[in-house]
Coordinates of C-alpha atoms in Angstrom, one line a residue:
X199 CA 8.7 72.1 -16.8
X200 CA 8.4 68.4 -15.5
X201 CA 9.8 68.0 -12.0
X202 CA 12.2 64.9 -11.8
X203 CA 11.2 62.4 -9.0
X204 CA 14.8 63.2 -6.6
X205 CA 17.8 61.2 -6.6
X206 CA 20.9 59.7 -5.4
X207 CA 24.0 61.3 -6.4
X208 CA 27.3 59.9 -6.5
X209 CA 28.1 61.5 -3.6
X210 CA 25.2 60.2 -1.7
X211 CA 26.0 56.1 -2.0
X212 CA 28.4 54.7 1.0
X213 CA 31.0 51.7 0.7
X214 CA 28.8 48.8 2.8
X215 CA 31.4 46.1 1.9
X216 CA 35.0 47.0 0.7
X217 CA 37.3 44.3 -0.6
X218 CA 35.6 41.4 -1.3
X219 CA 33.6 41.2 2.4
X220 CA 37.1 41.4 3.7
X221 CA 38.5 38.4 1.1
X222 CA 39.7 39.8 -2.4
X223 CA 39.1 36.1 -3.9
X224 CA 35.4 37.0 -3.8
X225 CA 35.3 38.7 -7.6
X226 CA 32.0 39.2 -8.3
X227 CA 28.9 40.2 -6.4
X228 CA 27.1 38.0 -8.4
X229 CA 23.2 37.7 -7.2
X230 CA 21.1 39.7 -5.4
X231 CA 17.7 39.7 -3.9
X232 CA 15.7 41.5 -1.2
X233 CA 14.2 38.6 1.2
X234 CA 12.3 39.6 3.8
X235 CA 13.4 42.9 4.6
X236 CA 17.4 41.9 4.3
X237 CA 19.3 41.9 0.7
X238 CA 21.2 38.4 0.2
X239 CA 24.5 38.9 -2.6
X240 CA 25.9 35.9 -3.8
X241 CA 29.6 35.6 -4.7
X242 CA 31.6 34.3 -7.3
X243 CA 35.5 33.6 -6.0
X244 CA 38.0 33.5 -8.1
X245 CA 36.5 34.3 -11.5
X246 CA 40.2 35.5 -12.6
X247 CA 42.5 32.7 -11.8
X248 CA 39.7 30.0 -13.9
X249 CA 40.1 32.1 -16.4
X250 CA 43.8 31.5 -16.5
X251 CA 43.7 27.9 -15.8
X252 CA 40.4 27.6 -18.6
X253 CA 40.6 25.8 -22.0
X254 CA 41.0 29.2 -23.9
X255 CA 43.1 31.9 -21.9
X256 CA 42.9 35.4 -23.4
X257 CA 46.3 36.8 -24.2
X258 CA 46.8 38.8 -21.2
X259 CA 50.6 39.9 -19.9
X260 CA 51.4 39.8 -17.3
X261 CA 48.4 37.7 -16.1
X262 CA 46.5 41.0 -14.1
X263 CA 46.5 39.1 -10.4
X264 CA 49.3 36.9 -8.8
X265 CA 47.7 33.0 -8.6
X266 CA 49.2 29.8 -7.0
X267 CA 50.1 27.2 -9.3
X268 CA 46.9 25.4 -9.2
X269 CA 43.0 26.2 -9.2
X270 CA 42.3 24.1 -6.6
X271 CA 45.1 25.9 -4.3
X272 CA 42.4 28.7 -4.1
X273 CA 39.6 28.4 -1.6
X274 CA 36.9 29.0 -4.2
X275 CA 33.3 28.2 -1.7
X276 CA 31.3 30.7 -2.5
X277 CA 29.1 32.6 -0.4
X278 CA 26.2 34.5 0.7
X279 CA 26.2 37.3 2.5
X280 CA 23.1 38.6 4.0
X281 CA 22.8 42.9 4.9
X282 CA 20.7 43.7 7.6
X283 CA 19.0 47.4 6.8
X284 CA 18.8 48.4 10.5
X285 CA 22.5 47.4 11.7
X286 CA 24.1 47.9 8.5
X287 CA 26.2 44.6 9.3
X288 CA 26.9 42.3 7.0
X289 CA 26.7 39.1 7.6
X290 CA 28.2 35.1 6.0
X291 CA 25.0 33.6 5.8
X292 CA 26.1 30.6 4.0
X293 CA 29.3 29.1 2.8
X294 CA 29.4 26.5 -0.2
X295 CA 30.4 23.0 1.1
X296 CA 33.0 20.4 -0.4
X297 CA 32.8 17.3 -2.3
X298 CA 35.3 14.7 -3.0
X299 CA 36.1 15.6 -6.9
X300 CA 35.2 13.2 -9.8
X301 CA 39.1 12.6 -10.1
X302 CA 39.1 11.5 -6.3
X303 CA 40.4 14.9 -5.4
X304 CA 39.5 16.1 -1.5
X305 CA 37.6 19.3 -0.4
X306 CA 36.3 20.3 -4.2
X307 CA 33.8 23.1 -3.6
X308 CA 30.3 21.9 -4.9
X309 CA 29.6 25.6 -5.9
X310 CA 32.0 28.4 -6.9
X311 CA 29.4 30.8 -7.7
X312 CA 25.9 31.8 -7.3
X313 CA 24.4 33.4 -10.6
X314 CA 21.1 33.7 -10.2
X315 CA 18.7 34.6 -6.6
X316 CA 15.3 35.1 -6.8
X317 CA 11.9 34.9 -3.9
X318 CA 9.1 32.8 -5.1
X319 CA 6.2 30.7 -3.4
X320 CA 5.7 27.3 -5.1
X321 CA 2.8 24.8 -4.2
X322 CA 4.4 23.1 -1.2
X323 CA 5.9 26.5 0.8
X324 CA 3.9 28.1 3.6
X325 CA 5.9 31.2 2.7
X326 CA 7.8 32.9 -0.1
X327 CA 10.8 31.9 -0.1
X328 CA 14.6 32.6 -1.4
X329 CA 15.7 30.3 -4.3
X330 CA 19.7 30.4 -5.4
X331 CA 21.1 28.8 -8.9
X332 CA 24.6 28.0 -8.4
X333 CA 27.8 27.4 -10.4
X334 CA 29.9 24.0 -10.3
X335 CA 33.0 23.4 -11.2
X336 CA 34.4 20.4 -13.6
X337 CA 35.2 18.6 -10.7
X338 CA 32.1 18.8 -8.8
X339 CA 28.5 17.6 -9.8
X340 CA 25.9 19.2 -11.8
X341 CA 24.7 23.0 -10.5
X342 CA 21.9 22.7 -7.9
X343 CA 19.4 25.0 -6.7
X344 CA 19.3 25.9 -3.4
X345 CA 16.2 27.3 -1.0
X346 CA 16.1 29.0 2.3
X347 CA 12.9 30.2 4.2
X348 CA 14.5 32.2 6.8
X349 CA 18.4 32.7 5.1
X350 CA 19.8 30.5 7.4
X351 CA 19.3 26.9 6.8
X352 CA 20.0 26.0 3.2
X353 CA 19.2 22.9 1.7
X354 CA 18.9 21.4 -2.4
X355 CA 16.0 20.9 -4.4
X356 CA 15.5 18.2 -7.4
X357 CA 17.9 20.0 -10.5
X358 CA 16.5 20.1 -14.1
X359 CA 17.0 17.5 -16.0
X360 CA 19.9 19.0 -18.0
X361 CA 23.0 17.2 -19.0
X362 CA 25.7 16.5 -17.1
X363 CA 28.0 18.6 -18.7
X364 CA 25.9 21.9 -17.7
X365 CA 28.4 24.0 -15.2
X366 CA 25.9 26.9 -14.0
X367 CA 22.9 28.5 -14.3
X368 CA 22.8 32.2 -15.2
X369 CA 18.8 33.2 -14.1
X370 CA 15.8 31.9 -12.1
X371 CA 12.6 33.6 -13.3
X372 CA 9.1 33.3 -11.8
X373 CA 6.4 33.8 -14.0
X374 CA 2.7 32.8 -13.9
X375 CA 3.3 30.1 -10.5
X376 CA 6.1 28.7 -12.6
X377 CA 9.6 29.2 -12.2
X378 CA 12.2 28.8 -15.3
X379 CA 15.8 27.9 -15.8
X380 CA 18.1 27.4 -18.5
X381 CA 21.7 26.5 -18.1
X382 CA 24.5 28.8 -18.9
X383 CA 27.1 27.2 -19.3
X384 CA 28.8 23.7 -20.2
X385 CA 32.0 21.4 -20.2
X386 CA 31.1 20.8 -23.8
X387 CA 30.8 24.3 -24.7
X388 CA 32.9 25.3 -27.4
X389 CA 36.0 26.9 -25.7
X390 CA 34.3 26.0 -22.5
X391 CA 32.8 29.8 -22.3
X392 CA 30.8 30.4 -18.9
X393 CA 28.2 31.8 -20.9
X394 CA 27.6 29.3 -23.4
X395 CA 25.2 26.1 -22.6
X396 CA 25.1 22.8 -23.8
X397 CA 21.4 22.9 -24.3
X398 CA 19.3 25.8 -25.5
X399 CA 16.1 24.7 -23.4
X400 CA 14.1 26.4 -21.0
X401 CA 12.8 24.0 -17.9
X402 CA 9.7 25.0 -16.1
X403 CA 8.4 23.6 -12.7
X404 CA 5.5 24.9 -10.1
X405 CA 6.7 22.0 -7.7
X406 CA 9.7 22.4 -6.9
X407 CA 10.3 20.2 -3.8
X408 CA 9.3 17.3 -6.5
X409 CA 11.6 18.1 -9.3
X410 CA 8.7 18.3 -11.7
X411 CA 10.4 19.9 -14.6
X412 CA 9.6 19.9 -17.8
X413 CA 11.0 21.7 -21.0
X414 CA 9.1 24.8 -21.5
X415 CA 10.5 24.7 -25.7
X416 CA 12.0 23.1 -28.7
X417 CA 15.6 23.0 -28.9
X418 CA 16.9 26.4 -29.3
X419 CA 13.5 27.3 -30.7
X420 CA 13.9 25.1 -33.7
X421 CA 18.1 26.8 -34.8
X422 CA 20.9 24.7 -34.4
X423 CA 22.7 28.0 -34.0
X424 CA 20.5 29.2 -30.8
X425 CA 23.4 27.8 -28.5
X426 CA 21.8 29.1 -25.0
X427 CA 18.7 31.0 -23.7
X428 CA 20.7 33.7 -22.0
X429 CA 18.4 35.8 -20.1
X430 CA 15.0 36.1 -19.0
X431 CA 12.2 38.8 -17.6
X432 CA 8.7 39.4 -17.2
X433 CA 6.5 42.0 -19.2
X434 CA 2.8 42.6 -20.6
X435 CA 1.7 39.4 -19.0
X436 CA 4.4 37.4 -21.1
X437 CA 7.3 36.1 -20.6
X438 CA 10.4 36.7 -22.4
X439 CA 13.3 35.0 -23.6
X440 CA 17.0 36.3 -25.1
X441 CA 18.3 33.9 -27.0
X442 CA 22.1 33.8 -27.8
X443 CA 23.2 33.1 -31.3
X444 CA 26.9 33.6 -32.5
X445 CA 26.2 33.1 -36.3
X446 CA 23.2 35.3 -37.4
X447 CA 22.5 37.1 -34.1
X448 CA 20.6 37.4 -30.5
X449 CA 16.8 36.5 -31.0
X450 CA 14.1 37.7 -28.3
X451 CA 10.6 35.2 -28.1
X452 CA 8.3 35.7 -26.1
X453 CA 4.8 33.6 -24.6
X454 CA 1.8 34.3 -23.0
X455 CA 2.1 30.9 -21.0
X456 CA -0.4 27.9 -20.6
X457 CA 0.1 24.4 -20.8
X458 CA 3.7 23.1 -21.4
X459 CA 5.5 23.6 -23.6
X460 CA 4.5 27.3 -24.0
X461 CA 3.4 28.9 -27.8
X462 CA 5.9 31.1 -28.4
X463 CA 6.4 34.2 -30.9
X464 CA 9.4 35.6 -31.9
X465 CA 10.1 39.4 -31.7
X466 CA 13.3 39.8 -33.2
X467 CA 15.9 37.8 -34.5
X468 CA 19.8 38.6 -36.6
X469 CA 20.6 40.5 -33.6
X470 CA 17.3 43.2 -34.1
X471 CA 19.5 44.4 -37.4
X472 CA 22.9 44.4 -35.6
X473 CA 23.8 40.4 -36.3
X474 CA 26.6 39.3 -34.2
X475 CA 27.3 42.1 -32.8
X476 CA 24.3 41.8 -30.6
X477 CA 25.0 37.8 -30.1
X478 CA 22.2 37.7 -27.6
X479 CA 19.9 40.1 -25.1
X480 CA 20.8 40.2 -21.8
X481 CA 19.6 42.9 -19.2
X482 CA 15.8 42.9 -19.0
X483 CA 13.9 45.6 -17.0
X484 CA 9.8 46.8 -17.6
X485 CA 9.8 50.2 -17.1
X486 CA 6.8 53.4 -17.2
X487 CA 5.0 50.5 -19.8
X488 CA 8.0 49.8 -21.5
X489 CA 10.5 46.7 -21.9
X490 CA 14.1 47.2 -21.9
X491 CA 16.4 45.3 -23.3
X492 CA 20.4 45.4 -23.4
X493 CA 22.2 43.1 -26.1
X494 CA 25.9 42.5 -26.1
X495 CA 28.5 40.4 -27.6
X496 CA 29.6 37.5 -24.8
X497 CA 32.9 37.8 -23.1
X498 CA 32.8 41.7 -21.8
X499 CA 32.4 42.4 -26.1
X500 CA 34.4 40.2 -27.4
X501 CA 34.0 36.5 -28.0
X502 CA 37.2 35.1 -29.6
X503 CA 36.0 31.9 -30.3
X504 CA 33.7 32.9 -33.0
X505 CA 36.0 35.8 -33.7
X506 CA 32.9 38.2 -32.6
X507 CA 34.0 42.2 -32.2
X508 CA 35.1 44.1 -29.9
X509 CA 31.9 46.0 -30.1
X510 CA 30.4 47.8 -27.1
X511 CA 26.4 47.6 -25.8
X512 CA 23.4 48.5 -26.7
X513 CA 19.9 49.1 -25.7
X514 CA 16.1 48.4 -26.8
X515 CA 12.8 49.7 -25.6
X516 CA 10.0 47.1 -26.8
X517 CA 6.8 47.4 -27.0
X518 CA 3.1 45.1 -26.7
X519 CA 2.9 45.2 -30.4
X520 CA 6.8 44.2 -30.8
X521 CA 7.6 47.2 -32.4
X522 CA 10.9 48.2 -30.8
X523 CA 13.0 51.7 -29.9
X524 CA 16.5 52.2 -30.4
X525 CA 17.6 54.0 -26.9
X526 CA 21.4 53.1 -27.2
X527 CA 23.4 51.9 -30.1
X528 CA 23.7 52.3 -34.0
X529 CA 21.8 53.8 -36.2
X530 CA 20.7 51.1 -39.4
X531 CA 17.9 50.1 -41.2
X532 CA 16.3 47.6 -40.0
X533 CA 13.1 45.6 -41.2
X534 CA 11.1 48.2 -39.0
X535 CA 12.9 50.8 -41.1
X536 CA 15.6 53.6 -39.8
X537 CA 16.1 53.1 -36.0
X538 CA 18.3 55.9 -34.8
X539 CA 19.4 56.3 -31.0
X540 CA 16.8 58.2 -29.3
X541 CA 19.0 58.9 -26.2
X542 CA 21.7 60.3 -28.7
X543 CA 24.7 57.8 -26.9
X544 CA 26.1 55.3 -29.4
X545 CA 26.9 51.7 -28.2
X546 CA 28.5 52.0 -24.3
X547 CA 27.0 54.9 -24.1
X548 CA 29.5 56.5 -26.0
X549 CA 32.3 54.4 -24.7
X550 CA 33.4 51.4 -27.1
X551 CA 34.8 49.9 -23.6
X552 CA 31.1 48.8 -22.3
X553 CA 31.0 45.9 -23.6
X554 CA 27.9 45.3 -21.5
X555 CA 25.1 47.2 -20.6
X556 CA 25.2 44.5 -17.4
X557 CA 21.7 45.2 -15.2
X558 CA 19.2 47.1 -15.1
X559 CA 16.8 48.3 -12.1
X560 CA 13.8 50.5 -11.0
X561 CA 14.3 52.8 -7.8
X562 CA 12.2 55.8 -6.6
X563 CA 10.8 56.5 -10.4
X564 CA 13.9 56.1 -12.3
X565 CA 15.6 53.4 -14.3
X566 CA 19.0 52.3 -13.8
X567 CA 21.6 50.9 -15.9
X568 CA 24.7 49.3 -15.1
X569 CA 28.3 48.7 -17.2
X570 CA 31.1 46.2 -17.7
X571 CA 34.1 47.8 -18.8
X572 CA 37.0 46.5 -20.1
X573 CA 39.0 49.5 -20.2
X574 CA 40.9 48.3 -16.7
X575 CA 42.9 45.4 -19.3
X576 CA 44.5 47.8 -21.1
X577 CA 47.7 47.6 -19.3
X578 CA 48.0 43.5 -20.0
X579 CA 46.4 43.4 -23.7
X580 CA 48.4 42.6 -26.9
X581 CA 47.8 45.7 -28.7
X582 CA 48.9 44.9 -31.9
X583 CA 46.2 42.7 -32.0
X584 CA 43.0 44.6 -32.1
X585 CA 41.5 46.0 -34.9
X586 CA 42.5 49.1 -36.3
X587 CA 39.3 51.6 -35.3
X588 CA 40.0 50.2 -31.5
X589 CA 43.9 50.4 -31.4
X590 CA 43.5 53.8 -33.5
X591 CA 41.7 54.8 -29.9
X592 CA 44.2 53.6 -27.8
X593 CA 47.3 54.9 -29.4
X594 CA 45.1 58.4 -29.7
X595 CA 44.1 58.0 -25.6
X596 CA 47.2 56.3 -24.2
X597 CA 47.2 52.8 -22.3
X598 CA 47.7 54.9 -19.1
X599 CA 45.5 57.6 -19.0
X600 CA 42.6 54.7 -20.2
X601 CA 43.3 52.0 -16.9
X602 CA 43.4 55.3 -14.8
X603 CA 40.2 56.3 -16.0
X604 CA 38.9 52.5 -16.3
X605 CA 36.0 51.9 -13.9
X606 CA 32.7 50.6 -14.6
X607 CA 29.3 53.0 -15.1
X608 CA 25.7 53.8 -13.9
X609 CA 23.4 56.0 -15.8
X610 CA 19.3 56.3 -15.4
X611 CA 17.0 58.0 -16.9
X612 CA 13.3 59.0 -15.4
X613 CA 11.9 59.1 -19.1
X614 CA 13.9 56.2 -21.1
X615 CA 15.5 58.9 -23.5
X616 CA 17.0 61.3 -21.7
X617 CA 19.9 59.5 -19.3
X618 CA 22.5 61.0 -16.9
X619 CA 25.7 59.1 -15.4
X620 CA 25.8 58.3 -11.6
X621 CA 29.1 57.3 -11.9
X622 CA 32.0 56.9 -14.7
X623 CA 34.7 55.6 -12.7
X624 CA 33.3 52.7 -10.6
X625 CA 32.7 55.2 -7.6
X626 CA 36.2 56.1 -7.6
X627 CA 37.8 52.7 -8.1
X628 CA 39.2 51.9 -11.6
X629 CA 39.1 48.0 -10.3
X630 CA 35.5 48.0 -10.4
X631 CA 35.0 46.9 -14.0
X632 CA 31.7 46.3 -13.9
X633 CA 28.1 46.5 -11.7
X634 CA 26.5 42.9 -11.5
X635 CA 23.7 43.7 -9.6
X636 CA 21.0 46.3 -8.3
X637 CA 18.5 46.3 -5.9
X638 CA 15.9 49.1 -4.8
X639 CA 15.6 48.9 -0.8
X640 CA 13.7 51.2 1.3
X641 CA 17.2 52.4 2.2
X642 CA 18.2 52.6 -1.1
X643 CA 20.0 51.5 -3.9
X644 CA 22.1 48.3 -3.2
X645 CA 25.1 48.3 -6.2
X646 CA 27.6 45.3 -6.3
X647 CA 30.5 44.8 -8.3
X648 CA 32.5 42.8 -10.2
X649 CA 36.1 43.3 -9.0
X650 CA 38.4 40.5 -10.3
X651 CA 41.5 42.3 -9.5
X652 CA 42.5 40.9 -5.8
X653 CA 43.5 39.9 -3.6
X654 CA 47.4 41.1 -5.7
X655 CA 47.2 42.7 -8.5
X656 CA 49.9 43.2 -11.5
X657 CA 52.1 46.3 -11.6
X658 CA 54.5 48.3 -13.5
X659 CA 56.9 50.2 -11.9
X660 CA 60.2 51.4 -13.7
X661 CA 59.6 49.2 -16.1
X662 CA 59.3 46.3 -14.5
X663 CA 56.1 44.2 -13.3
X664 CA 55.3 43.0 -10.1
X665 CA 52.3 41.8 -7.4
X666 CA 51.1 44.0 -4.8
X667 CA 48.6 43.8 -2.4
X668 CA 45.0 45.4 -3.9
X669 CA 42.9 47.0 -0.8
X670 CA 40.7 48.3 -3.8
X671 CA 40.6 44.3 -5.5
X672 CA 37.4 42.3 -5.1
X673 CA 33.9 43.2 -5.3
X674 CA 32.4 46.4 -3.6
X675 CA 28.4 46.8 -2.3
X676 CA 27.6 50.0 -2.0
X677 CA 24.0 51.8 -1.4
X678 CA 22.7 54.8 -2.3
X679 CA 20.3 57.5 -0.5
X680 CA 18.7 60.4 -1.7
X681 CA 20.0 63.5 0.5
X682 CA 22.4 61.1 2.4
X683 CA 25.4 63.0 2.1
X684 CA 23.7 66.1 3.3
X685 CA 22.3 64.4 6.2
X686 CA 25.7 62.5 7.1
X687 CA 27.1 66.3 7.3
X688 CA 24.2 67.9 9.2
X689 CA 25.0 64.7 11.6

């Protein structure tokens, strides 16, 4: 009998940060790194109330959180927070400052999110250091990226080169003394989605203090209908690439490196036999000499503007060779012939509501994998609307008893095929529709969410809606310690 590595259970993580850091405009917890011996989560505020006041506004009623009349009435400067292991404090490390708008408009935040964190040591630092992509908004300027060497004084580097219309970027990925960035998002975007760029391109630099970027390939690797390098990770000396494509399907390429731009080789393409339905890998983790790989449809599972799903998550293992495992999804044929799901969990792990498989992490031997889950909409959604396999499931479960049990998930698995659940319910709170990011500390594992229902949130009683106060809204860090329950009650 194999004995499992131990640990955490559900009962052994701790709330660090209820509420949004004490501000239920802070949505999402939306980077996170560990920089010198400290975790740093960068927020996204507001994610909810720009959704409302976007191009395309999903049909949601009542809206799910009370907002002023304007966008701008919203303090949206996003934030840093940095953790202190020893103290268990929290603290704002850094607070986006204001711009005059492009309209003439005062006190526009220049960032109202942070995607993307990551530590790397380029040519010119003494030390690694703690490099932060950011998200504009229309009125600002283009996304910067920031750097720290000691998580207090933040300053800009030279951008990429991208167009002015590019809002955010989503990743920042070292690899070989490079790093690499691809915008996520653009004002020209069809729809204007956050997760759909202007430009398919990868930019590469080693110099980052001197802007030295340069395109690491073609266009959306030669397809029109490559609309935006989505996600990126590190494995067998290569670096990989998910590519998002609405028409035919996600592609994954992947390159050894070398002068720029890089040779590249694709590894699969039409959504690795799924088409749309896996628009585009996202979640990238090497595990126990494996790569795995979560592909999803873009908007939580459902991207309206190319009339995409609902269709929940799956999950690839890859391989040197490019041969690839299905660990979570549908069974189909595929051009490496049948690929059934080795785990035994269809897409969501059994839950049509995971419309992503969001991060993944390594922690004391085990793999861990995070959800988005949609299931907390319920309550707002036009029903009629949905397809009939997904509103059969509804009328069968009952709008109620689905929000009540709403909540994002965290599975792992020590093996890559056999996986267990952490938590179903978002630790408790059916708010927490997804977990944004993980990070393995000596103290444990650090869990943030995305919590878009605060700082009110919309109600029904007797029939009638209204806005209360949330103390559940906004996004939650919790951390996670083998045996710490037990040792909280010996204590």
């Amino acid at each position: 009998m194999i004995e499992l590595p131990p640990a955490p259970s559900e009962a052994d993580f701790r709330l660090t940060a209820p509420s949004g850091f004490g501000d239920g405009w802070n949505h999402y917890a939306h980077s996170m790194a560990v920089f010198q011996g400290r975790v740093y989560v960068g927020t996204t505020r507001g994610a909810f109330a720009g959704l409302k006041f976007g191009i395309t506004v999903p049909a949601l009623n009542p809206w799910p959180i009370e907002t002023p009349p304007g966008l701008y009435n919203i303090d949206r400067r996003a934030e840093i927070w940095e953790y202190d292991p020893v103290t268990a404090v929290w603290r704002l490390a850094f607070r986006s400052p204001t711009v005059t708008g492009v309209n003439g408009r005062p006190n526009v935040p220049s960032y109202i999110g942070y995607r993307g964190m990551n530590v790397f040591q380029d040519v010119n630092d003494s030390k690694p250091c703690l490099y932060i992509s950011t998200w504009s908004p229309h009125l600002a300027h283009s996304p910067d990226v920031l750097r720290t060497e000691d998580g207090v004084n933040f300053t800009k580097i030279p951008r990429p080169p991208w167009s002015p219309a590019v809002r955010a970027c989503r990743t920042f990925q070292p690899f070989k003394g490079r790093v690499h960035m691809s915008p996520t998002a653009s004002g020209t975007a069809k729809g204007y989605n956050q997760d759909v760029g202007s430009e398919a391109v990868i930019y590469a630099n080693g110099d980052l203090q001197n802007g030295k970027w340069t395109p690491a390939n073609d266009e959306g690797f030669g397809d029109k209908n490559n609309v935006t390098i989505f996600e990126m990770g590190v494995y067998d000396d290569h670096l990989y690439a998910g590519v998002m494509n609405p028409v035919t399907g996600g592609e994954l390429w992947k390159t050894p490196g070398g002068d720029l731009p890089y040779k590249w080789t694709r590894v699969f393409d039409r959504g690795a036999g799924r088409g749309p339905q896996n628009e585009g890998p996202g979640a990238m983790c090497e595990f126990k000499g494996a790569f795995y790989v979560a592909c999803a449809i873009v908007n939580g599972g459902f991207h309206r503007e190319y009339k995409i799903g609902p269709a929940a998550a799956e999950m690839l293992r890859i391989w040197p060779d490019d041969s690839w495992d299905l660990i979570v999804g549908e069974p189909r044929i595929t051009e490496q012939g049948l690929k059934v799901p080795l785990s035994g969990y269809s897409p969501g792990f059994d839950n049509i509501f995971n419309g992503y498989i969001w991060r993944m992490e390594v922690h004391e031997g085990w793999l861990y994998a995070s959800t988005m889950s949609w299931a907390m909409l319920m309550p707002y959604l036009p029903l009629h609307a949905w397809p009939a396999d997904v509103h059969g499931v509804i009328r069968r479960l009952g709008v109620d008893r689905l929000a009540e049990t709403g909540g994002c998930q965290l599975w792992r698995t020590h093996d890559g095929i056999h996986w267990e659940p952490v938590t179903r319910n978002g630790f408790g709170n059916k708010y927490n529709w997804g977990i944004r990011t993980l990070a393995s500390t000596p103290q444990g594992l650090m869990v943030g969410t995305a919590n878009p229902f605060g700082p009110r949130v919309a109600v029904e009683r007797d029939g009638a809606w209204g806005y209360v106060d949330n103390p559940r809204g906004g996004c939650e860090l919790w951390i996670g310690k083998t045996g710490a329950r037990e040792a909280a009650t010996r204590g």
